[in-house]
Amino acid sequence: MQKIVKFTDDKYICPQKAIRKFRSAKKLCTPLYLYGVTGIGKTSLVMHNLNMKCCSYYSASETSADQIKIKEQSAEYTVVLDDLQNLTDTTERENYFEVIRKLLSLNNVWLILIARCPFPRWLLPLRTKYIFAEIEESDFLFSLDEQITYLEQYDIHLTLEEHQKAWNLGGGNALSLLFFVMEKGNLELTQRRQWDYLETHVYDRWDLELQEFFMDISIVETFTVGLASMLTGRSDVEKLIFRAEEVGNFFDIRGTDGIWKCRWPMRKSMQQRLRRKRSIEQINHLYYTAGLYYELEEKPLEALSMYEKYNDMESISRLLISNARKNPSVGHFYELRKYYLKLQEELISRSPVLMAGISLLQSMLMNIEESNRWYHQLEKFAEEHSGSMGKEARSRLLYLKISLPHTGTANMIDLLKNADLLIHNKKVVLPELSVTSNLPSIMNGGKDFCEWSKRDTELALMIGKSVEFVLGKYGKGLVSLALAESYLEKGKDIFEIFSKVEKGRMDAGRGGMLEQVFVGTGILAWLSVLKNDADGALASLAAFHDRAEEEAPNLTSNIDAFICRIKLYQGEDVSDWMKQVPDENAEFCTMERFRYLTKVRVYIFLGKLEAAYCLLQQILHYAEIMKRTYIHMEARILLSIVQYRLGQEQWKDSLQNCISQAEGYHFVRIFTREGTALLPMIEKGEFTWKDNNYRNQIITECRQMAKEYPSYLVSRNNIVLGENALQILKLQSEGKSSADIAKELKISEATVKYHNKETYRKFGVRNKAAAITEARKRKLI
């Protein structure tokens, strides 16, 4: 039946965005659809802006479709159909569909539809035929200024900070503001009233299935269909989500990448409802189920957060032991550190796996004394136990002797030989051990093997087979790849390096690990860069990234960092990459060293020299403590570049230190990679070289890199174009030819082309379109 609605509130205020859309639709008589959560002001907007004498209002929750009788009109007439979300019966929906279709076809009838949900699926056929204007939920939200105006009508005057808190509570929702007024500015009481309103005016009107569904999933911030199925024990979760979407706008994330997220007020109120209606045992079981789901999905951090909610120490210790059995490249030692470090010593001391895991974690955290303490505890345990526990302890000790980050490579040759014998005699079983730690390097991966590079060919023949046997899958292809990398660093023949890489990649591909394939792909990428084929390097890394996403997602962050490094050679804007890098100022994570070293280069490129300097100091501290020779040299080279650009005289000492150290290993490419930035420094300063051929090779390759990659580490803030070059670029951006530009500027075409060539060189681009794009990025034109 038709319902007459009268509004007499003279303090009514509506957000301007919603009013503008309403008036625009009214002026053009465009069918209008309004939606948003209950109490947001949908019906109020309509009724305050209509002449009710020329309007019929119907609520779908109180009116059947056959009661709506509207004929052709001689003058403009408005029909409002409200509460469409309450139409859940299929037959009634079909009847309403026909009524709405008829109303849309009538002359002089302006149709307004109101619901709590986005445009419903059952009306989509009409949406494709008729153009609807929409006023969505966000349009009804008050801005901070509109909120201030609204509250001042009720003589509520707050500071800007207090206004911000009130806005944050409801996000500008009109009903929340009304409750705030009713509670005289008390935020806590306002929140309670909001929750109570949802309880009585929304949730209690749903069927029981939907209520229980939202209560169950309220314990998690986001959910997938699989997680919701486990929590609810239902196989029809997608059907329930579909129903939920049709009764209201309750999701912040709607199935994006398979993820769903309830809106914060709803989740909080549902958690409150859950605590009132379920027992503690039932709630704890929900958390246990969620934790188990995350464990199966290999998301230990999320699983632990669920177990921690109800202090399930048995599940927590089980998961931590399981994770400690993995090597750091695939395990989550650093991410789970707060849980490991909270374990009681008594519990750790009963498990060889946990003792080894804690020792390894403390080493990763650069807490050397603590790492050694747990190592010695494990030694004592191994002496006191026999049988399977003793064997486990001895196996973990061998693992730590090989892999502890802070112990370096001292006695490693004898250790590997002995490990070969122990494993053959079945006295130990070596846990999986990654040599690379997810880096595209063996020589500078889990440990620093610079010293081995001095005897690379000899050691490959002497212990190559033993190493491959001891490391199992991680050893396949390792010797060939290690030789290839050593040859690459020492500036040897490219074709010899290439043949070693291909053999290593093929061996790793036959039953080995993708981590080793990453090393091979990385070496080939560097070879492409040296051959002036950065595009080829990017293509190979991008293809490998796709494969890693499927087979070894733990590699993707370092692949992204590698891609970033290659783009720096091309002078591309890589600032977006910085969004995914960990903040070294919050906490320095040793497992992120490859990304940190990439970040330093991006800092230099962006002209943030002070930030680069500070990060390099952290990296150098790490390199000294953990015996990382290569990283120490690499960081020193980058530090010399930063110091040079900051005008600090110490740059010469820093670079000389690197030259003297690297020459002992005959490392060439550690300088070549930074060739563009280093060349003016090497040519300007006087340095001591023991081997003139070594010096000449470095200078030659640096000159070649400077020629091929003129924009590498050239700060975007430091590029300056002359007046003519800028004028030419501006005119080119307007579509003018070289001949037209020469005529307008009264210069020769040859001069135009010369300026173009210089501009391309400075920007590190290859054509006019790229130069114009780069100039716009830098806001030069």
Short mmCIF file of C-alpha atoms in Angstrom, two decimals, residues 302-710:
data_model
loop_
_atom_site.label_atom_id
_atom_site.label_comp_id
_atom_site.label_asym_id
_atom_site.label_seq_id
_atom_site.Cartn_x
_atom_site.Cartn_y
_atom_site.Cartn_z
CA GLU A 302 47.81 -16.10 10.75
CA ALA A 303 47.49 -19.54 12.33
CA LEU A 304 49.49 -18.50 15.39
CA SER A 305 47.42 -15.37 15.84
CA MET A 306 44.31 -17.58 16.03
CA TYR A 307 45.86 -20.02 18.53
CA GLU A 308 47.14 -17.11 20.60
CA LYS A 309 43.59 -15.76 21.01
CA TYR A 310 42.78 -18.55 23.44
CA ASN A 311 46.31 -19.43 24.59
CA ASP A 312 46.53 -22.82 22.84
CA MET A 313 50.20 -23.48 23.67
CA GLU A 314 50.03 -27.06 22.36
CA SER A 315 49.09 -25.89 18.86
CA ILE A 316 51.54 -22.99 19.01
CA SER A 317 54.51 -25.21 19.93
CA ARG A 318 53.49 -27.83 17.34
CA LEU A 319 53.42 -25.23 14.59
CA LEU A 320 56.72 -23.64 15.67
CA ILE A 321 58.46 -27.02 15.70
CA SER A 322 57.07 -27.79 12.26
CA ASN A 323 58.34 -24.45 10.95
CA ALA A 324 61.76 -24.96 12.59
CA ARG A 325 62.24 -28.12 10.51
CA LYS A 326 62.39 -25.93 7.40
CA ASN A 327 65.36 -23.93 6.22
CA PRO A 328 65.12 -20.13 6.57
CA SER A 329 64.55 -19.56 2.86
CA VAL A 330 61.16 -21.29 2.98
CA GLY A 331 60.49 -21.18 6.72
CA HIS A 332 59.19 -18.13 8.54
CA PHE A 333 61.76 -17.72 11.28
CA TYR A 334 61.96 -13.95 11.20
CA GLU A 335 58.21 -13.39 10.77
CA LEU A 336 57.45 -15.69 13.71
CA ARG A 337 60.27 -14.43 15.92
CA LYS A 338 57.97 -12.98 18.60
CA TYR A 339 56.42 -16.44 19.09
CA TYR A 340 59.77 -18.24 19.16
CA LEU A 341 61.26 -15.74 21.60
CA LYS A 342 58.26 -16.08 23.94
CA LEU A 343 58.69 -19.86 24.28
CA GLN A 344 59.71 -21.06 27.72
CA GLU A 345 63.27 -22.35 27.97
CA GLU A 346 62.06 -25.61 29.47
CA LEU A 347 59.92 -26.30 26.41
CA ILE A 348 62.76 -25.43 24.00
CA SER A 349 65.25 -27.58 25.88
CA ARG A 350 63.12 -30.70 25.32
CA SER A 351 63.21 -30.37 21.52
CA PRO A 352 66.40 -30.59 19.39
CA VAL A 353 64.46 -29.04 16.51
CA LEU A 354 63.48 -26.02 18.61
CA MET A 355 66.99 -25.59 20.03
CA ALA A 356 68.44 -25.59 16.53
CA GLY A 357 65.70 -23.25 15.31
CA ILE A 358 66.27 -20.75 18.14
CA SER A 359 70.06 -20.85 17.59
CA LEU A 360 69.53 -20.14 13.90
CA LEU A 361 67.00 -17.38 14.58
CA GLN A 362 69.29 -15.65 17.09
CA SER A 363 72.09 -15.73 14.54
CA MET A 364 69.77 -14.16 11.95
CA LEU A 365 68.97 -11.48 14.53
CA MET A 366 72.73 -10.96 15.05
CA ASN A 367 72.48 -12.06 18.69
CA ILE A 368 75.64 -14.15 18.48
CA GLU A 369 75.98 -14.99 22.17
CA GLU A 370 72.42 -16.30 22.39
CA SER A 371 72.87 -18.29 19.19
CA ASN A 372 76.02 -19.94 20.57
CA ARG A 373 74.33 -20.61 23.91
CA TRP A 374 71.57 -22.65 22.27
CA TYR A 375 74.11 -24.37 20.03
CA HIS A 376 75.99 -25.56 23.11
CA GLN A 377 72.70 -26.62 24.75
CA LEU A 378 72.04 -28.77 21.68
CA GLU A 379 75.57 -30.24 21.89
CA LYS A 380 74.91 -31.23 25.49
CA PHE A 381 71.55 -32.75 24.53
CA ALA A 382 73.22 -34.82 21.78
CA GLU A 383 75.78 -36.17 24.27
CA GLU A 384 73.07 -37.17 26.75
CA HIS A 385 70.68 -38.87 24.31
CA SER A 386 70.88 -41.89 22.07
CA GLY A 387 68.46 -43.50 19.65
CA SER A 388 66.20 -41.36 17.48
CA MET A 389 66.43 -38.29 19.76
CA GLY A 390 70.23 -38.45 19.71
CA LYS A 391 70.30 -38.85 15.95
CA GLU A 392 67.93 -35.88 15.56
CA ALA A 393 70.18 -33.76 17.78
CA ARG A 394 73.35 -34.75 15.87
CA SER A 395 71.63 -34.04 12.57
CA ARG A 396 70.59 -30.58 13.79
CA LEU A 397 74.12 -29.89 15.04
CA LEU A 398 75.57 -30.75 11.63
CA TYR A 399 72.97 -28.50 10.03
CA LEU A 400 73.97 -25.59 12.29
CA LYS A 401 77.70 -26.13 11.71
CA ILE A 402 77.10 -25.74 7.98
CA SER A 403 74.43 -23.06 7.97
CA LEU A 404 74.75 -20.74 10.99
CA PRO A 405 75.09 -17.29 9.33
CA HIS A 406 77.65 -15.85 11.76
CA THR A 407 80.20 -18.71 11.61
CA GLY A 408 81.44 -17.99 8.10
CA THR A 409 83.17 -20.67 6.03
CA ALA A 410 86.07 -21.56 8.36
CA ASN A 411 86.74 -25.34 8.31
CA MET A 412 83.83 -25.75 5.89
CA ILE A 413 85.79 -28.04 3.54
CA ASP A 414 86.63 -30.54 6.28
CA LEU A 415 83.10 -30.21 7.65
CA LEU A 416 81.51 -31.12 4.30
CA LYS A 417 83.84 -34.08 3.85
CA ASN A 418 82.90 -35.35 7.31
CA ALA A 419 79.20 -34.75 6.60
CA ASP A 420 79.51 -36.88 3.45
CA LEU A 421 80.88 -39.75 5.57
CA LEU A 422 78.27 -39.38 8.34
CA ILE A 423 75.37 -39.34 5.89
CA HIS A 424 76.71 -42.35 3.97
CA ASN A 425 77.02 -44.26 7.27
CA LYS A 426 73.46 -43.17 8.20
CA LYS A 427 74.59 -41.62 11.47
CA VAL A 428 72.83 -38.35 10.62
CA VAL A 429 70.15 -37.14 8.26
CA LEU A 430 70.86 -33.61 7.11
CA PRO A 431 67.71 -31.43 7.05
CA GLU A 432 67.06 -29.47 3.87
CA LEU A 433 69.63 -26.70 3.54
CA SER A 434 69.44 -23.86 1.05
CA VAL A 435 72.75 -22.40 -0.07
CA THR A 436 71.18 -19.31 -1.64
CA SER A 437 68.72 -18.06 1.03
CA ASN A 438 66.48 -17.01 -1.88
CA LEU A 439 69.16 -14.74 -3.36
CA PRO A 440 70.29 -15.04 -7.00
CA SER A 441 73.72 -16.08 -5.76
CA ILE A 442 75.60 -19.09 -4.39
CA MET A 443 78.88 -17.35 -3.68
CA ASN A 444 77.05 -14.64 -1.72
CA GLY A 445 73.89 -16.46 -0.67
CA GLY A 446 73.35 -18.18 2.66
CA LYS A 447 77.04 -17.67 3.39
CA ASP A 448 79.92 -15.73 1.86
CA PHE A 449 82.20 -17.95 -0.26
CA CYS A 450 84.57 -15.26 -1.54
CA GLU A 451 87.58 -17.19 -0.20
CA TRP A 452 86.52 -20.24 -2.19
CA SER A 453 86.46 -18.14 -5.35
CA LYS A 454 90.27 -17.91 -5.18
CA ARG A 455 90.43 -21.70 -5.70
CA ASP A 456 87.16 -22.20 -7.54
CA THR A 457 88.24 -24.74 -10.18
CA GLU A 458 90.43 -26.71 -7.75
CA LEU A 459 87.68 -26.93 -5.10
CA ALA A 460 85.08 -27.94 -7.68
CA LEU A 461 87.20 -30.98 -8.54
CA MET A 462 88.17 -31.73 -4.94
CA ILE A 463 84.85 -31.53 -3.06
CA GLY A 464 82.22 -30.88 -5.77
CA LYS A 465 80.70 -34.37 -5.62
CA SER A 466 80.67 -34.39 -1.80
CA VAL A 467 78.90 -31.03 -1.69
CA GLU A 468 76.26 -32.11 -4.17
CA PHE A 469 75.64 -35.34 -2.24
CA VAL A 470 75.42 -33.64 1.17
CA LEU A 471 72.99 -30.98 -0.05
CA GLY A 472 70.74 -33.40 -1.93
CA LYS A 473 68.20 -31.56 -4.11
CA TYR A 474 69.79 -28.25 -3.24
CA GLY A 475 73.11 -29.58 -4.55
CA LYS A 476 71.96 -30.40 -8.08
CA GLY A 477 73.64 -28.00 -10.50
CA LEU A 478 75.35 -26.19 -7.64
CA VAL A 479 78.99 -26.75 -8.68
CA SER A 480 78.50 -25.57 -12.27
CA LEU A 481 76.50 -22.54 -11.15
CA ALA A 482 79.02 -21.64 -8.44
CA LEU A 483 81.84 -21.77 -11.00
CA ALA A 484 79.82 -19.68 -13.45
CA GLU A 485 79.19 -17.05 -10.79
CA SER A 486 82.83 -16.99 -9.72
CA TYR A 487 83.92 -16.61 -13.34
CA LEU A 488 81.37 -13.83 -13.83
CA GLU A 489 82.65 -11.88 -10.82
CA LYS A 490 86.26 -12.28 -11.95
CA GLY A 491 85.47 -10.93 -15.43
CA LYS A 492 86.21 -14.10 -17.35
CA ASP A 493 85.06 -15.00 -20.86
CA ILE A 494 81.29 -14.65 -21.32
CA PHE A 495 80.94 -17.82 -23.40
CA GLU A 496 82.67 -19.93 -20.74
CA ILE A 497 80.32 -18.49 -18.12
CA PHE A 498 77.32 -19.14 -20.34
CA SER A 499 78.18 -22.82 -20.85
CA LYS A 500 78.58 -23.37 -17.08
CA VAL A 501 75.25 -21.66 -16.39
CA GLU A 502 73.34 -23.73 -18.89
CA LYS A 503 74.77 -26.98 -17.52
CA GLY A 504 73.92 -25.93 -13.96
CA ARG A 505 70.38 -24.87 -14.85
CA MET A 506 69.75 -28.14 -16.68
CA ASP A 507 71.03 -30.17 -13.72
CA ALA A 508 68.93 -28.14 -11.27
CA GLY A 509 65.92 -28.57 -13.51
CA ARG A 510 66.25 -32.35 -13.30
CA GLY A 511 65.05 -32.99 -9.76
CA GLY A 512 66.78 -29.99 -8.19
CA MET A 513 65.44 -26.82 -6.63
CA LEU A 514 64.10 -23.68 -8.28
CA GLU A 515 66.35 -21.62 -5.98
CA GLN A 516 69.34 -22.84 -8.01
CA VAL A 517 67.57 -22.05 -11.27
CA PHE A 518 67.16 -18.50 -9.93
CA VAL A 519 70.94 -18.28 -9.58
CA GLY A 520 71.36 -19.36 -13.20
CA THR A 521 68.67 -16.95 -14.40
CA GLY A 522 70.35 -14.16 -12.45
CA ILE A 523 73.77 -14.84 -13.99
CA LEU A 524 72.25 -14.84 -17.48
CA ALA A 525 70.48 -11.56 -16.67
CA TRP A 526 73.82 -9.98 -15.73
CA LEU A 527 75.38 -11.30 -18.93
CA SER A 528 72.55 -9.65 -20.89
CA VAL A 529 73.16 -6.35 -19.10
CA LEU A 530 76.89 -6.55 -19.91
CA LYS A 531 76.00 -7.13 -23.57
CA ASN A 532 73.79 -3.99 -23.61
CA ASP A 533 70.59 -6.04 -23.59
CA ALA A 534 68.75 -4.87 -20.47
CA ASP A 535 65.44 -5.60 -22.21
CA GLY A 536 66.47 -9.24 -22.59
CA ALA A 537 67.41 -9.41 -18.91
CA LEU A 538 64.02 -8.03 -17.91
CA ALA A 539 62.20 -10.49 -20.18
CA SER A 540 64.00 -13.51 -18.71
CA LEU A 541 63.39 -12.33 -15.12
CA ALA A 542 59.73 -11.61 -15.82
CA ALA A 543 59.24 -15.10 -17.27
CA PHE A 544 60.99 -16.65 -14.26
CA HIS A 545 58.82 -14.56 -11.93
CA ASP A 546 55.69 -16.15 -13.41
CA ARG A 547 57.13 -19.60 -12.81
CA ALA A 548 58.24 -18.77 -9.26
CA GLU A 549 54.76 -17.55 -8.32
CA GLU A 550 53.52 -21.07 -8.96
CA GLU A 551 56.46 -23.16 -7.71
CA ALA A 552 58.43 -21.07 -5.19
CA PRO A 553 56.67 -17.85 -4.14
CA ASN A 554 59.39 -17.25 -1.53
CA LEU A 555 61.63 -16.10 -4.42
CA THR A 556 59.32 -13.44 -5.86
CA SER A 557 60.33 -10.53 -3.62
CA ASN A 558 63.99 -10.87 -4.62
CA ILE A 559 63.05 -11.36 -8.27
CA ASP A 560 61.15 -8.06 -8.05
CA ALA A 561 64.25 -6.44 -6.53
CA PHE A 562 66.41 -7.83 -9.35
CA ILE A 563 63.98 -6.45 -11.93
CA CYS A 564 64.15 -3.09 -10.16
CA ARG A 565 67.96 -3.11 -10.48
CA ILE A 566 67.77 -3.74 -14.21
CA LYS A 567 65.23 -0.93 -14.67
CA LEU A 568 67.64 1.43 -12.94
CA TYR A 569 70.07 0.87 -15.81
CA GLN A 570 67.38 2.10 -18.16
CA GLY A 571 66.65 5.15 -16.02
CA GLU A 572 63.07 4.05 -15.39
CA ASP A 573 60.96 5.33 -12.53
CA VAL A 574 61.09 2.58 -9.88
CA SER A 575 59.56 4.52 -6.99
CA ASP A 576 56.53 2.15 -6.96
CA TRP A 577 58.85 -0.72 -6.05
CA MET A 578 59.77 1.11 -2.85
CA LYS A 579 56.23 0.58 -1.54
CA GLN A 580 56.86 -3.16 -1.09
CA VAL A 581 60.27 -2.93 0.59
CA PRO A 582 60.59 -3.39 4.37
CA ASP A 583 61.37 -0.28 6.39
CA GLU A 584 64.94 -0.54 7.67
CA ASN A 585 64.21 2.18 10.20
CA ALA A 586 61.56 0.03 11.88
CA GLU A 587 63.76 -3.07 12.13
CA PHE A 588 66.71 -4.38 10.13
CA CYS A 589 66.06 -7.90 8.83
CA THR A 590 69.18 -9.74 7.68
CA MET A 591 67.15 -11.94 5.31
CA GLU A 592 66.25 -8.80 3.33
CA ARG A 593 69.86 -7.87 2.45
CA PHE A 594 69.36 -8.14 -1.33
CA ARG A 595 66.36 -5.84 -1.21
CA TYR A 596 68.16 -3.42 1.12
CA LEU A 597 71.09 -3.16 -1.30
CA THR A 598 68.62 -2.54 -4.11
CA LYS A 599 66.89 0.08 -1.97
CA VAL A 600 70.19 1.92 -1.50
CA ARG A 601 70.51 2.22 -5.27
CA VAL A 602 66.95 3.53 -5.57
CA TYR A 603 67.66 6.08 -2.83
CA ILE A 604 70.68 7.28 -4.85
CA PHE A 605 68.58 7.45 -8.02
CA LEU A 606 65.90 9.47 -6.22
CA GLY A 607 68.51 11.83 -4.81
CA LYS A 608 67.85 10.69 -1.21
CA LEU A 609 71.52 10.49 -0.35
CA GLU A 610 71.11 10.83 3.43
CA ALA A 611 68.68 7.88 3.48
CA ALA A 612 71.11 5.84 1.36
CA TYR A 613 73.97 6.71 3.73
CA CYS A 614 72.04 5.63 6.83
CA LEU A 615 70.95 2.32 5.30
CA LEU A 616 74.52 1.61 4.16
CA GLN A 617 75.76 2.03 7.72
CA GLN A 618 73.31 -0.67 8.84
CA ILE A 619 74.38 -2.97 6.00
CA LEU A 620 78.08 -2.47 6.79
CA HIS A 621 77.44 -3.26 10.46
CA TYR A 622 75.67 -6.48 9.43
CA ALA A 623 78.48 -7.40 6.99
CA GLU A 624 81.18 -6.98 9.64
CA ILE A 625 79.38 -9.03 12.32
CA MET A 626 78.30 -11.81 9.96
CA LYS A 627 81.59 -12.09 8.00
CA ARG A 628 80.01 -11.04 4.68
CA THR A 629 83.05 -10.04 2.61
CA TYR A 630 81.25 -9.45 -0.68
CA ILE A 631 78.45 -7.42 0.87
CA HIS A 632 81.04 -5.36 2.75
CA MET A 633 82.79 -4.50 -0.53
CA GLU A 634 79.51 -3.84 -2.38
CA ALA A 635 78.26 -1.55 0.40
CA ARG A 636 81.60 0.29 0.50
CA ILE A 637 81.42 0.99 -3.24
CA LEU A 638 77.91 2.36 -2.88
CA LEU A 639 79.01 4.38 0.15
CA SER A 640 81.83 5.95 -1.88
CA ILE A 641 79.26 7.01 -4.52
CA VAL A 642 77.04 8.56 -1.85
CA GLN A 643 79.98 10.32 -0.20
CA TYR A 644 81.18 11.63 -3.58
CA ARG A 645 77.77 13.12 -4.33
CA LEU A 646 77.52 14.60 -0.84
CA GLY A 647 80.87 16.30 -1.38
CA GLN A 648 82.63 14.31 1.36
CA GLU A 649 86.37 13.74 0.85
CA GLN A 650 86.13 10.30 2.50
CA TRP A 651 84.83 8.88 -0.77
CA LYS A 652 88.39 8.31 -1.96
CA ASP A 653 89.28 6.27 1.12
CA SER A 654 86.08 4.21 0.82
CA LEU A 655 86.73 3.42 -2.84
CA GLN A 656 90.43 2.67 -2.29
CA ASN A 657 89.45 0.27 0.51
CA CYS A 658 87.20 -1.59 -1.95
CA ILE A 659 89.81 -1.63 -4.70
CA SER A 660 92.46 -3.10 -2.39
CA GLN A 661 90.06 -5.72 -1.02
CA ALA A 662 88.44 -6.73 -4.33
CA GLU A 663 91.78 -6.97 -6.12
CA GLY A 664 92.75 -9.80 -3.77
CA TYR A 665 89.90 -11.84 -5.31
CA HIS A 666 90.23 -10.33 -8.80
CA PHE A 667 86.56 -9.28 -8.64
CA VAL A 668 85.84 -7.08 -11.64
CA ARG A 669 82.08 -7.05 -12.03
CA ILE A 670 81.46 -5.69 -8.53
CA PHE A 671 82.79 -2.40 -10.01
CA THR A 672 81.46 -2.86 -13.53
CA ARG A 673 77.83 -3.02 -12.35
CA GLU A 674 78.18 0.50 -10.93
CA GLY A 675 80.25 1.65 -13.92
CA THR A 676 78.19 4.70 -14.89
CA ALA A 677 78.40 6.14 -11.37
CA LEU A 678 81.99 5.06 -10.69
CA LEU A 679 83.68 6.17 -13.92
CA PRO A 680 84.00 9.89 -13.11
CA MET A 681 85.23 8.97 -9.63
CA ILE A 682 87.87 6.50 -10.88
CA GLU A 683 89.06 8.94 -13.54
CA LYS A 684 89.15 11.84 -11.08
CA GLY A 685 90.90 10.21 -8.12
CA GLU A 686 94.37 8.66 -7.87
CA PHE A 687 94.18 5.12 -6.61
CA THR A 688 96.67 2.36 -5.91
CA TRP A 689 96.36 -0.78 -8.05
CA LYS A 690 98.66 -3.77 -7.74
CA ASP A 691 97.70 -5.23 -11.12
CA ASN A 692 97.57 -2.86 -14.07
CA ASN A 693 95.66 -5.34 -16.23
CA TYR A 694 93.02 -5.61 -13.51
CA ARG A 695 92.74 -1.80 -13.41
CA ASN A 696 92.46 -1.53 -17.19
CA GLN A 697 89.72 -4.17 -17.38
CA ILE A 698 87.64 -2.35 -14.75
CA ILE A 699 88.06 1.05 -16.40
CA THR A 700 87.27 -0.37 -19.85
CA GLU A 701 84.11 -2.08 -18.65
CA CYS A 702 83.02 0.97 -16.61
CA ARG A 703 83.39 3.16 -19.72
CA GLN A 704 81.34 0.68 -21.72
CA MET A 705 78.57 0.65 -19.06
CA ALA A 706 78.57 4.46 -18.89
CA LYS A 707 78.12 4.58 -22.65
CA GLU A 708 75.36 1.96 -22.74
CA TYR A 709 73.50 3.00 -19.57
CA PRO A 710 74.03 6.78 -19.18
#
